[in-house]
Structures are given as structure tokens and as C-alpha cells.
Amino acid sequence: MAPPDQAPPRRARLWKKLALVVGSLAIALLLAEGGTRAFLAIRGKAFDAEATRLDVLNTISTLNDNVPRWNAPREETNDPKQAEVLHPYFGIDAAGYIEDLANVVTYFQSEAATRNYDIAILGGSVAAIFAAEGAESFIEELRKDPRFAKSIVRYWSLGRGAYKQPQQTIVLHTMLSLGIEFDAVLLLDGFNEVAITRQNATMGEFPLYPTATKWLARASNPAADRELLDAMMTLRARQLGVTRQARRILDWGIWRSALASLFALKSLTRARGDAMAHFQRVSDRLAKGTVSPTAAGPRFDPDPAAVMRSSVKAWVMGSRAISALCREHGMTFLHVLQPTLHDTGSKPRTPQEIEKGASIPSWEEGARLGYPELRAASAQLIERGIAFYDASRLFAEVEETLYYDSCHFNALGNQMLGRALGRPFLDAAAANPNPRADR
Amino acid sequence: MSEEVGQTSAERPRPTAVGRRGKLFTLALALGSIAALAFVLEIGARIRARLAGTPWDSAAARRELTIALASFDAGVPDDSTREAAGQPPETAGDARETSADAREAEGNERATGGLVDAHQALHPYLGFDDLRMHERLRAAIEASRSPDGFDVLVEGGSVAADFVGAGSERLIELLRAAPGFPGGASGPVRVWCEARAEFKQPQQANALACALAAGLEPELVITIDGFDDVAIALSNVAAGTHPLYPSAARWNVLAGNPTGDVRTLDRSIELRRRRARVAAFAERALARHVELSALAGSLALGKLRELRAEADAARAELDAAFKAFREGAAERGPQFTGSTDDALRCAIEAWSEGAISMWSLCRARGIPYLHVLQPTLHDEGAKPPSEDELALGASAALGPDEARDAGGARDARGALGAEDPRGAGDVRGPRVALGAEDALRVDAARRGYPALRAKATELAGRGLPFCDASRVFADVRETLYRDASRFDDAGHRLLAETIARRALEELAARAR
């Protein structure tokens, strides 16, 4: 027992030591944070907290079924409006889209619709994300032209995750049936047409049917198949686990720190990869044919070359069909082949893109083998007078990281795409013989 | 104590035999006490159970565990909230139907509780489809690609499908007889049916887009429609479904698989997890033979019931989610709050757009197109109705069972009187009481057909090849109609003559 008069100096020393330790730790952390930032900056990849936050949000958005849902607001992935449900004409749609359609119809019956210039953006998830992140840049380009300088230009995001032909054609036709007439249609597609059709075929589903992972799971009854349900349960558990991890990164502000983000994102990427592996297992289980064969559609030739031929043909036919509908309604039409990571030569891949771009084999092969065929087939469209723009090489010289998975690119990429589409769209509008506004 | 701490193990005193015995005795005493306590508790539990009037029955306990294991190890049970409406499935046969198709059809019929035709299944772009159409389309595609022959594709609803069966022979005869017919006087002319019962726009347009995308290369496309477009729109609205959606009577049954919805799926998964816990617990209890002990058995059964209650609660949550799903967008489509007039306007807009789309699709491929407005009994001036037609047409629009299921024999005035001052019941003074569904169809024809004709004039003005066949029976007094919209072979032969005439004009115009 120490004498009472010595207590205060000992306690003070203890506090001093403690403060020293805490202070040193804080300084060490600050140094580590600063060092990490300096290291990243020297390597030409300066830390960007906002980009990290978006990266985490993008990860969350891909977790419900591995293709992002409609784009806004991405944080609300549990919003019932984003829950995908069966649709009689599109196969699958988000409940929110179906419910909001009544408001869209009301707008197109209004006087404003006749004054404004309304552009429909059709396609899959890349089109949906482009509408959210690249459409403003696109419209800025249009405003440089005297014809659009004073117009109110509105865009309507009709892209849905995993949509592919003939879905885009049917979406447009359904909109027209509801009395929704746009002034122009921008079709941005390509990847799903060659990747998802290939995946469908490997799963035993008719290639032109909607993506098997969504359609088979909904059009058949997975709850009746215990093994499938167990696989889906595991997948959902992993997906929800990654979502929780991602939310922690956002809620705890981890994304603000370069050092903490480094570790957190690594762990998140690992967990996401694990969820992807389970996604593949569910796909495999669906492919085993335990689901209703009627849901899988008509019989087809499973030879990959035949599947690719029919996919490319459907893409061409879809473009021709949309072009015909647009022509009849005086709508300007521009068809754009979207860029994609696994199309050889489309972009110098950064280490992050290599890490995050890993996808299921049928998607990678689909893009690698299908894109040259899509480019070749686009000649048929041009020959028929369809305004076509090949954006598949848009990122061919871009050294920065743009892709955050195998097919989706970030806001920077979308803004680049938006700027690139301005001129071809203006040319298509100039060539429109019977624009709606003049009728 | 400090001395003991300083000793090495070698220096510690070795336990003596007496000490060891003492420890063993203590251990045996403890074990014996535990066993005795367990025995006393077991006896106590048995006495308590007997006093409570439920003596311990190990066989019953084993049975409960076994049942729990068997029933909770199964998948999530089917949605039990669906009620069968009792409509017997159609038994249409098809010689080409394979046994696999038949098995699938049986399964499909069971899955929908017999609410739809055994051959009906969900289709991603058409809403629903007949399973047999897949193989027929394949055959049509192969034939249409052959260099010889003239392939005619017919789109529409049940009247169009009937036309292929009953009117196509006359159509072929008239086409071949015409000089300058591109198919020649003796070349093969094939009429393919892509029409399905209760199809309405945009289903015909989607069916055409799908058939063309799949590789069909017809020489002529004919759409025969009109009645279902207006009639189903009204019955859909009455059923709380958007008029543009497929027939609610079919779509709602086929699309009613709530496990396709991620919210219900998550609850299904939770239910499965809880059920798996029950099954795993029961399995462990059985393996350990807890039923042999009243004490352990009671505790195990108590826990089992607790787990089962949790699973039941999950089931209740799932049922609530099922219910919410049924009221959601998947089945009813976008909210439609308009009147029946609005529904008719919506249907006619869709019909017109469907015609334009089909024409555009054909034109882009250089395929001649003809759109035919089919005749229907309750379109005023369409036909002088015979006694039989009045009796059949009023009550058999959907068949008596379906009319009953749709709402019984409510007075038509009750359903439509508020909007239509004439009241559906006034039309031609029907001899039988109208069911609500019949009344909707009569009203749809009466109010919808003039609007369809007016729209058709607009379409023809745009150059769309149109054939108004709504007056084709205007002078026929004999009985043709079997119900409100479908007519017999004689009627189809008459319709074929009108269609052939107009189709030949269109083919000739294309040739020029």
C-alpha cells in the first residue's frame, strides 16, 4: 500500500501514460491515413471519398439479384417499389415502375408533354444507370444545338436490369398503347443480348426469354423445391450480409478514411465475390430443371453458335422493330451499342476493374464472342437507314477505372457516354423526316 | 501457503490411497445424487402428468417428434389462401401432344387449382400462352423459310383461332382462284394460327413481334380482333385490374405465385429457416430417445412446441405478405381509377396502337398486312339475332360456370346502370337473366364497337390496310353465333370471303 501523499503523482503519471498511448495511437493512425493517401496519390490513384461511397452504394445496388435495380434512389434497395414482380408483357418489372406508370400516362395527356421534348431511354441496367448519371451531360450537348437551346428536354428512364430484346421493343409498344408518345427514343443495349442469352441457354431456358435467374425463379415456384429454396436462402443470407457490411461502411463513415476504406472495401469485395458464387449455385440449381419446363420456354438448339446467331438476330430485329415504331410515330430514334468490359480491346483494364470485373463465365464469353458479331450485324441496321452509334470503343483509351463490375460503369463513364451521344443524336433528329412536333 | 508455492512438484506429497478413495467416493456420491435427483424428477414428472389427467405416453411423444420431423423438413407449403373457383378445365385434346406435355399440363392444372386450362402457362411477353403453341410456331417457322408456298399468319383472339380452323379452307380456295395471287393457283398455301383465346392488344402485337423475332417469315399477316379488346378491358376493370393487362381471369391465377416476389421470398426463407430448426430439433430428440423419459420428453416437447409456434408465426407473416402481394402491382397492374368509359377509351387506344405496331413491324419487313374488325353479336346492327342467338349470346359469353364465378346472376343494370342510362339489360330484351360478366360484354360490344369503327376510319386514313367485317352478317337471319362473340363454320366461311377480297386487294396493291 503506497503512502497517501504519493497517490496523486502516481495517478497523474498513469493518466499521462494513458494520454501518451492514446495520443501516439491517434498520431500513428493519422500518419497511416496520411501515408496511405500519399501512397495512393503517388501511384496516381488519389483517394476520393465520394467515389468510395458511390462504390459501396453500387455494391449494395447489385445485391438483390446481381444486376442493379432501377437507379434512383440506390440506397433504398429494400424499398418495396423496387421489388421485382411478374409483368404480363415484360416478363419481370419493378413494382414501383408499374405503379408510377399511371403518373406517366397523366403527364403525357397534359399540355406540358406537347411543349416539352421527351426522350425515352430504353435498354437494360446500363441504360437505366446512364439515365441517372449520364443523361444530363447528353442533354447539355443537345442544348448546344439551336434546335434544343430553348426546349425543355426531359428524359424517361425505361431501362430495367437484365432487359434485352425483345423486351425493349415490347416496352416501347406498351408505352404507345397507353398513349405515351415520346419525341425520341434512345436505345442503349448490346451486352445483355449476348451475355444473358448465353446464360439462359446454359440454364436450359429459351435464349430470347427474360433472364433465367429472374424469370425462372418467379414463373416457377421455388418454394416447392426445398433444395432450391435452401440455395436461395443461403444466397439471400450472403447478400444481406454484404449489404449490412456495406451499410456499416456508409453509416460509420468508414468511406471517409483512405486507410479504413482500403481494408473495408477489400473485405466487401471478398464478401460480394462469395455472394456471387452462391448466385451461380442458385443459377445452377435452377438449370437442373426442377422448375417447370413450361417456364423455360420453347425448345431450342443449345449449340453456343446457334444461340449467338439467334441472339444477334433478335438484337437486329428488335432495332428494326423499334425503328419502325418510331418512324410511324414520328419519333427520332438512335440505337447505341453500349461499351462493355469483357469486349476485347474495349478498354485498358485497371487492377480494380480486373478484380471487380470477374463475372460468371457465360457473361464473359458472351461479351467476348458476341460483341464482334454485334458490330458486324450493325451494318445491316445502317444499311436500312437506322441511326446507329457504336460506343463499344468509347473507353478504348481511358486509363482510369470506370467499371465497377463486369458491365456497369461509374458516373465518369456515363458522362463521357452522354457527351459522345450528343452529335449522333442531333444527326438522327435532323434526319427524321416527320418529327412529332411538326405533325 | 507461501511455502507450498515454493515447493516443486517432486516435493509435493503424493496422494495416498485413502485420499484417492475419498475423492472417488465424493464423485460417486455426486453422480448418484444427480441420478437420484433425475429419478425423483422423472417420477415427479410422471406423477404430475398422471394427476393432470395426461399420463406420460412415450409412444405419443415419439409420434409427435416424428411428425414434426417429417412435416417441418418439407419445403414451404403452397399458398393456401388461393381459393378454387370450381371451373372445370377445358379438355382440348391434341394429337401431337407428347406425354411430357401432358404431364406438364397436368402439373400446371394442379398448380393453378384447376382455375385455368391445363395447357395454359405464364409467358413472359404474352402474359399467358397455350403450351401447344410452342411446337406449332416451330413448325410454322420451318415451313415459312422453305422457298415454296405462301404462308399466312393469323393473329387475334378466339374468333381468329376459330377462323383458322373453320374459315381458312375457304380463304385458301379464294386466294388461289384469284388471278395474280402471288402464291399461284396450285402452290401450297398454309394458314398458321398465332391467335389465342382471350388475347387482346397488346398481346397480338407482342405475339407478332415474338414470332417474327423467332424467325417466322410469312407472306401475309391477318389480325382478326376487336371484341376481346373492349370486352376484356371492361371485365378487367371490374376485377380491379388495369384494362391493358391480359384477361384478369387468366393472368391473376397464373401470376399468383408470390414466392416470385423478393419480400415474400424473404419471408419464405425465414419460414424455411424456422421450420428447419423444428425439424433439426425433432431429429436430435428422436436420436436421443427423449421420449423414454417423462422429464426430458416433456422439456423437449415444450421446446418443440415453442419452435413450432415460432414457425407458425413466420407462416402468419408469410400469409400476410402473400395477401399484400395479391393486392400489389404484379396482378392488377398500374392503378386504374377511371370509369368504364375511360377503360373503353384506353382499350381502343391500345387496339389502335396495336394495329399500327403490327402494321409497322410488317412494313419494315415487306410483309403485307391486313387488320380485320371481327363481327360480334351485341354490336347493334351487326346481325338480326335469331331466337337461339339471343338465348345463347346473352348467357354464354364465358360459359355458365364462369359467369357464375364472376359474380353470379346480378342484374346488369346494377353493374352498368350508373354510367349507361339505357342499362345493359335493355338491349334486345334478353330472354335470360344476365350475369355481371355477360352484361359487361354486351355493354362492351354496344359502346365499344362504334368507337372501334371510328378509330378504324382514322387508321385507314393513315394508310393502314383495314377491313371492317363487323357488318358481314348484317343480312343473315340464320343462327350463326354460339355465344356473344363466337360463331359457327358457316359464319367463318362468310368471313373468309370478306377477308379474301380485301387481302387480295392489299396483295395487288403491294405488287404494284
mmCIF file with all atom_site columns, N, CA, C and O in Angstrom, chain A residues 338-341 343-350 353 375 389-400 402-403 409 413 416-417 420:
data_model
loop_
_atom_site.group_PDB
_atom_site.id
_atom_site.type_symbol
_atom_site.label_atom_id
_atom_site.label_alt_id
_atom_site.label_comp_id
_atom_site.label_asym_id
_atom_site.label_entity_id
_atom_site.label_seq_id
_atom_site.pdbx_PDB_ins_code
_atom_site.Cartn_x
_atom_site.Cartn_y
_atom_site.Cartn_z
_atom_site.occupancy
_atom_site.B_iso_or_equiv
_atom_site.pdbx_formal_charge
_atom_site.auth_seq_id
_atom_site.auth_comp_id
_atom_site.auth_asym_id
_atom_site.auth_atom_id
_atom_site.pdbx_PDB_model_num
ATOM 1   N N  . GLN A 1 338 ? -23.694 -0.309 -76.469 1.00 0.00 ? 338 GLN A N  1
ATOM 2   C CA . GLN A 1 338 ? -23.024 0.115  -75.230 1.00 0.00 ? 338 GLN A CA 1
ATOM 3   C C  . GLN A 1 338 ? -21.630 -0.509 -75.115 1.00 0.00 ? 338 GLN A C  1
ATOM 4   O O  . GLN A 1 338 ? -21.403 -1.615 -75.608 1.00 0.00 ? 338 GLN A O  1
ATOM 5   N N  . PRO A 1 339 ? -20.705 0.206  -74.467 1.00 0.00 ? 339 PRO A N  1
ATOM 6   C CA . PRO A 1 339 ? -19.396 -0.410 -74.228 1.00 0.00 ? 339 PRO A CA 1
ATOM 7   C C  . PRO A 1 339 ? -19.496 -1.438 -73.105 1.00 0.00 ? 339 PRO A C  1
ATOM 8   O O  . PRO A 1 339 ? -20.386 -1.342 -72.256 1.00 0.00 ? 339 PRO A O  1
ATOM 9   N N  . THR A 1 340 ? -18.596 -2.389 -73.112 1.00 0.00 ? 340 THR A N  1
ATOM 10  C CA . THR A 1 340 ? -18.616 -3.382 -72.033 1.00 0.00 ? 340 THR A CA 1
ATOM 11  C C  . THR A 1 340 ? -17.202 -3.895 -71.768 1.00 0.00 ? 340 THR A C  1
ATOM 12  O O  . THR A 1 340 ? -16.368 -3.939 -72.682 1.00 0.00 ? 340 THR A O  1
ATOM 13  N N  . LEU A 1 341 ? -16.939 -4.248 -70.533 1.00 0.00 ? 341 LEU A N  1
ATOM 14  C CA . LEU A 1 341 ? -15.565 -4.532 -70.102 1.00 0.00 ? 341 LEU A CA 1
ATOM 15  C C  . LEU A 1 341 ? -14.934 -5.737 -70.802 1.00 0.00 ? 341 LEU A C  1
ATOM 16  O O  . LEU A 1 341 ? -13.762 -5.696 -71.170 1.00 0.00 ? 341 LEU A O  1
ATOM 17  N N  . ASP A 1 343 ? -15.424 -7.046 -73.669 1.00 0.00 ? 343 ASP A N  1
ATOM 18  C CA . ASP A 1 343 ? -15.270 -6.962 -75.127 1.00 0.00 ? 343 ASP A CA 1
ATOM 19  C C  . ASP A 1 343 ? -13.789 -6.651 -75.366 1.00 0.00 ? 343 ASP A C  1
ATOM 20  O O  . ASP A 1 343 ? -13.315 -5.570 -74.983 1.00 0.00 ? 343 ASP A O  1
ATOM 21  N N  . THR A 1 344 ? -13.080 -7.571 -75.977 1.00 0.00 ? 344 THR A N  1
ATOM 22  C CA . THR A 1 344 ? -11.628 -7.416 -76.135 1.00 0.00 ? 344 THR A CA 1
ATOM 23  C C  . THR A 1 344 ? -11.292 -6.104 -76.844 1.00 0.00 ? 344 THR A C  1
ATOM 24  O O  . THR A 1 344 ? -11.862 -5.816 -77.899 1.00 0.00 ? 344 THR A O  1
ATOM 25  N N  . GLY A 1 345 ? -10.406 -5.342 -76.233 1.00 0.00 ? 345 GLY A N  1
ATOM 26  C CA . GLY A 1 345 ? -9.969  -4.081 -76.841 1.00 0.00 ? 345 GLY A CA 1
ATOM 27  C C  . GLY A 1 345 ? -10.848 -2.903 -76.480 1.00 0.00 ? 345 GLY A C  1
ATOM 28  O O  . GLY A 1 345 ? -10.608 -1.777 -76.930 1.00 0.00 ? 345 GLY A O  1
ATOM 29  N N  . SER A 1 346 ? -11.852 -3.139 -75.650 1.00 0.00 ? 346 SER A N  1
ATOM 30  C CA . SER A 1 346 ? -12.786 -2.032 -75.359 1.00 0.00 ? 346 SER A CA 1
ATOM 31  C C  . SER A 1 346 ? -12.190 -1.038 -74.368 1.00 0.00 ? 346 SER A C  1
ATOM 32  O O  . SER A 1 346 ? -12.569 0.133  -74.369 1.00 0.00 ? 346 SER A O  1
ATOM 33  N N  . LYS A 1 347 ? -11.247 -1.520 -73.526 1.00 0.00 ? 347 LYS A N  1
ATOM 34  C CA . LYS A 1 347 ? -10.667 -0.614 -72.533 1.00 0.00 ? 347 LYS A CA 1
ATOM 35  C C  . LYS A 1 347 ? -9.425  -1.257 -71.909 1.00 0.00 ? 347 LYS A C  1
ATOM 36  O O  . LYS A 1 347 ? -9.440  -2.468 -71.637 1.00 0.00 ? 347 LYS A O  1
ATOM 37  N N  . PRO A 1 348 ? -8.383  -0.445 -71.653 1.00 0.00 ? 348 PRO A N  1
ATOM 38  C CA . PRO A 1 348 ? -7.265  -0.986 -70.874 1.00 0.00 ? 348 PRO A CA 1
ATOM 39  C C  . PRO A 1 348 ? -7.742  -1.179 -69.432 1.00 0.00 ? 348 PRO A C  1
ATOM 40  O O  . PRO A 1 348 ? -8.149  -0.210 -68.783 1.00 0.00 ? 348 PRO A O  1
ATOM 41  N N  . ARG A 1 349 ? -7.740  -2.402 -68.961 1.00 0.00 ? 349 ARG A N  1
ATOM 42  C CA . ARG A 1 349 ? -8.335  -2.676 -67.648 1.00 0.00 ? 349 ARG A CA 1
ATOM 43  C C  . ARG A 1 349 ? -7.394  -2.349 -66.498 1.00 0.00 ? 349 ARG A C  1
ATOM 44  O O  . ARG A 1 349 ? -6.220  -2.738 -66.533 1.00 0.00 ? 349 ARG A O  1
ATOM 45  N N  . THR A 1 350 ? -7.896  -1.650 -65.511 1.00 0.00 ? 350 THR A N  1
ATOM 46  C CA . THR A 1 350 ? -7.100  -1.336 -64.325 1.00 0.00 ? 350 THR A CA 1
ATOM 47  C C  . THR A 1 350 ? -7.163  -2.528 -63.372 1.00 0.00 ? 350 THR A C  1
ATOM 48  O O  . THR A 1 350 ? -8.046  -3.384 -63.514 1.00 0.00 ? 350 THR A O  1
ATOM 49  N N  . GLU A 1 353 ? -10.529 -2.945 -61.986 1.00 0.00 ? 353 GLU A N  1
ATOM 50  C CA . GLU A 1 353 ? -11.511 -3.464 -62.945 1.00 0.00 ? 353 GLU A CA 1
ATOM 51  C C  . GLU A 1 353 ? -11.320 -4.961 -63.165 1.00 0.00 ? 353 GLU A C  1
ATOM 52  O O  . GLU A 1 353 ? -12.294 -5.691 -63.338 1.00 0.00 ? 353 GLU A O  1
ATOM 53  N N  . ARG A 1 375 ? -21.172 -5.906 -83.737 1.00 0.00 ? 375 ARG A N  1
ATOM 54  C CA . ARG A 1 375 ? -20.597 -4.834 -84.576 1.00 0.00 ? 375 ARG A CA 1
ATOM 55  C C  . ARG A 1 375 ? -20.797 -5.150 -86.056 1.00 0.00 ? 375 ARG A C  1
ATOM 56  O O  . ARG A 1 375 ? -21.169 -4.289 -86.847 1.00 0.00 ? 375 ARG A O  1
ATOM 57  N N  . TYR A 1 389 ? -25.079 4.176  -83.484 1.00 0.00 ? 389 TYR A N  1
ATOM 58  C CA . TYR A 1 389 ? -23.792 4.688  -82.995 1.00 0.00 ? 389 TYR A CA 1
ATOM 59  C C  . TYR A 1 389 ? -23.090 3.589  -82.218 1.00 0.00 ? 389 TYR A C  1
ATOM 60  O O  . TYR A 1 389 ? -23.638 3.042  -81.252 1.00 0.00 ? 389 TYR A O  1
ATOM 61  N N  . ASP A 1 390 ? -21.889 3.252  -82.639 1.00 0.00 ? 390 ASP A N  1
ATOM 62  C CA . ASP A 1 390 ? -21.116 2.203  -81.973 1.00 0.00 ? 390 ASP A CA 1
ATOM 63  C C  . ASP A 1 390 ? -20.274 2.844  -80.866 1.00 0.00 ? 390 ASP A C  1
ATOM 64  O O  . ASP A 1 390 ? -19.251 3.470  -81.130 1.00 0.00 ? 390 ASP A O  1
ATOM 65  N N  . ALA A 1 391 ? -20.730 2.684  -79.616 1.00 0.00 ? 391 ALA A N  1
ATOM 66  C CA . ALA A 1 391 ? -19.989 3.254  -78.477 1.00 0.00 ? 391 ALA A CA 1
ATOM 67  C C  . ALA A 1 391 ? -19.118 2.195  -77.808 1.00 0.00 ? 391 ALA A C  1
ATOM 68  O O  . ALA A 1 391 ? -18.588 2.428  -76.722 1.00 0.00 ? 391 ALA A O  1
ATOM 69  N N  . SER A 1 392 ? -18.963 1.057  -78.468 1.00 0.00 ? 392 SER A N  1
ATOM 70  C CA . SER A 1 392 ? -18.248 -0.043 -77.802 1.00 0.00 ? 392 SER A CA 1
ATOM 71  C C  . SER A 1 392 ? -16.753 0.247  -77.625 1.00 0.00 ? 392 SER A C  1
ATOM 72  O O  . SER A 1 392 ? -16.090 -0.417 -76.841 1.00 0.00 ? 392 SER A O  1
ATOM 73  N N  . ARG A 1 393 ? -16.244 1.223  -78.350 1.00 0.00 ? 393 ARG A N  1
ATOM 74  C CA . ARG A 1 393 ? -14.819 1.552  -78.205 1.00 0.00 ? 393 ARG A CA 1
ATOM 75  C C  . ARG A 1 393 ? -14.616 2.920  -77.532 1.00 0.00 ? 393 ARG A C  1
ATOM 76  O O  . ARG A 1 393 ? -13.519 3.481  -77.571 1.00 0.00 ? 393 ARG A O  1
ATOM 77  N N  . LEU A 1 394 ? -15.671 3.405  -76.924 1.00 0.00 ? 394 LEU A N  1
ATOM 78  C CA . LEU A 1 394 ? -15.615 4.742  -76.328 1.00 0.00 ? 394 LEU A CA 1
ATOM 79  C C  . LEU A 1 394 ? -14.534 4.861  -75.247 1.00 0.00 ? 394 LEU A C  1
ATOM 80  O O  . LEU A 1 394 ? -13.912 5.908  -75.089 1.00 0.00 ? 394 LEU A O  1
ATOM 81  N N  . PHE A 1 395 ? -14.289 3.791  -74.508 1.00 0.00 ? 395 PHE A N  1
ATOM 82  C CA . PHE A 1 395 ? -13.316 3.848  -73.414 1.00 0.00 ? 395 PHE A CA 1
ATOM 83  C C  . PHE A 1 395 ? -11.971 3.209  -73.803 1.00 0.00 ? 395 PHE A C  1
ATOM 84  O O  . PHE A 1 395 ? -11.162 2.887  -72.933 1.00 0.00 ? 395 PHE A O  1
ATOM 85  N N  . ALA A 1 396 ? -11.773 3.029  -75.089 1.00 0.00 ? 396 ALA A N  1
ATOM 86  C CA . ALA A 1 396 ? -10.583 2.286  -75.544 1.00 0.00 ? 396 ALA A CA 1
ATOM 87  C C  . ALA A 1 396 ? -9.273  2.935  -75.094 1.00 0.00 ? 396 ALA A C  1
ATOM 88  O O  . ALA A 1 396 ? -8.269  2.245  -74.931 1.00 0.00 ? 396 ALA A O  1
ATOM 89  N N  . GLU A 1 397 ? -9.286  4.263  -74.886 1.00 0.00 ? 397 GLU A N  1
ATOM 90  C CA . GLU A 1 397 ? -8.046  4.961  -74.500 1.00 0.00 ? 397 GLU A CA 1
ATOM 91  C C  . GLU A 1 397 ? -8.067  5.402  -73.037 1.00 0.00 ? 397 GLU A C  1
ATOM 92  O O  . GLU A 1 397 ? -7.161  6.092  -72.598 1.00 0.00 ? 397 GLU A O  1
ATOM 93  N N  . VAL A 1 398 ? -9.121  5.066  -72.321 1.00 0.00 ? 398 VAL A N  1
ATOM 94  C CA . VAL A 1 398 ? -9.258  5.591  -70.950 1.00 0.00 ? 398 VAL A CA 1
ATOM 95  C C  . VAL A 1 398 ? -8.504  4.691  -69.968 1.00 0.00 ? 398 VAL A C  1
ATOM 96  O O  . VAL A 1 398 ? -8.806  3.504  -69.860 1.00 0.00 ? 398 VAL A O  1
ATOM 97  N N  . GLU A 1 399 ? -7.559  5.294  -69.258 1.00 0.00 ? 399 GLU A N  1
ATOM 98  C CA . GLU A 1 399 ? -6.717  4.514  -68.339 1.00 0.00 ? 399 GLU A CA 1
ATOM 99  C C  . GLU A 1 399 ? -7.325  4.434  -66.935 1.00 0.00 ? 399 GLU A C  1
ATOM 100 O O  . GLU A 1 399 ? -6.957  3.582  -66.148 1.00 0.00 ? 399 GLU A O  1
ATOM 101 N N  . GLU A 1 400 ? -8.236  5.370  -66.625 1.00 0.00 ? 400 GLU A N  1
ATOM 102 C CA . GLU A 1 400 ? -8.803  5.380  -65.269 1.00 0.00 ? 400 GLU A CA 1
ATOM 103 C C  . GLU A 1 400 ? -9.800  4.250  -65.080 1.00 0.00 ? 400 GLU A C  1
ATOM 104 O O  . GLU A 1 400 ? -10.346 3.728  -66.047 1.00 0.00 ? 400 GLU A O  1
ATOM 105 N N  . LEU A 1 402 ? -13.209 2.821  -64.607 1.00 0.00 ? 402 LEU A N  1
ATOM 106 C CA . LEU A 1 402 ? -14.581 3.227  -64.900 1.00 0.00 ? 402 LEU A CA 1
ATOM 107 C C  . LEU A 1 402 ? -15.577 2.142  -64.485 1.00 0.00 ? 402 LEU A C  1
ATOM 108 O O  . LEU A 1 402 ? -16.638 2.424  -63.948 1.00 0.00 ? 402 LEU A O  1
ATOM 109 N N  . TYR A 1 403 ? -15.223 0.904  -64.741 1.00 0.00 ? 403 TYR A N  1
ATOM 110 C CA . TYR A 1 403 ? -16.154 -0.203 -64.464 1.00 0.00 ? 403 TYR A CA 1
ATOM 111 C C  . TYR A 1 403 ? -16.094 -0.596 -62.995 1.00 0.00 ? 403 TYR A C  1
ATOM 112 O O  . TYR A 1 403 ? -15.014 -0.667 -62.420 1.00 0.00 ? 403 TYR A O  1
ATOM 113 N N  . PHE A 1 409 ? -20.568 0.886  -65.564 1.00 0.00 ? 409 PHE A N  1
ATOM 114 C CA . PHE A 1 409 ? -19.511 1.867  -65.341 1.00 0.00 ? 409 PHE A CA 1
ATOM 115 C C  . PHE A 1 409 ? -20.031 3.039  -64.509 1.00 0.00 ? 409 PHE A C  1
ATOM 116 O O  . PHE A 1 409 ? -21.233 3.264  -64.403 1.00 0.00 ? 409 PHE A O  1
ATOM 117 N N  . GLY A 1 413 ? -17.792 7.530  -66.533 1.00 0.00 ? 413 GLY A N  1
ATOM 118 C CA . GLY A 1 413 ? -18.026 6.825  -67.794 1.00 0.00 ? 413 GLY A CA 1
ATOM 119 C C  . GLY A 1 413 ? -19.348 7.226  -68.412 1.00 0.00 ? 413 GLY A C  1
ATOM 120 O O  . GLY A 1 413 ? -19.447 7.426  -69.630 1.00 0.00 ? 413 GLY A O  1
ATOM 121 N N  . MET A 1 416 ? -19.079 10.634 -69.966 1.00 0.00 ? 416 MET A N  1
ATOM 122 C CA . MET A 1 416 ? -18.364 10.539 -71.253 1.00 0.00 ? 416 MET A CA 1
ATOM 123 C C  . MET A 1 416 ? -19.310 10.044 -72.341 1.00 0.00 ? 416 MET A C  1
ATOM 124 O O  . MET A 1 416 ? -19.330 10.558 -73.464 1.00 0.00 ? 416 MET A O  1
ATOM 125 N N  . LEU A 1 417 ? -20.084 9.035  -71.976 1.00 0.00 ? 417 LEU A N  1
ATOM 126 C CA . LEU A 1 417 ? -21.030 8.473  -72.951 1.00 0.00 ? 417 LEU A CA 1
ATOM 127 C C  . LEU A 1 417 ? -22.071 9.525  -73.340 1.00 0.00 ? 417 LEU A C  1
ATOM 128 O O  . LEU A 1 417 ? -22.401 9.684  -74.524 1.00 0.00 ? 417 LEU A O  1
ATOM 129 N N  . ALA A 1 420 ? -20.643 11.894 -75.737 1.00 0.00 ? 420 ALA A N  1
ATOM 130 C CA . ALA A 1 420 ? -20.395 11.276 -77.050 1.00 0.00 ? 420 ALA A CA 1
ATOM 131 C C  . ALA A 1 420 ? -21.676 11.101 -77.865 1.00 0.00 ? 420 ALA A C  1
ATOM 132 O O  . ALA A 1 420 ? -21.646 11.094 -79.098 1.00 0.00 ? 420 ALA A O  1
#
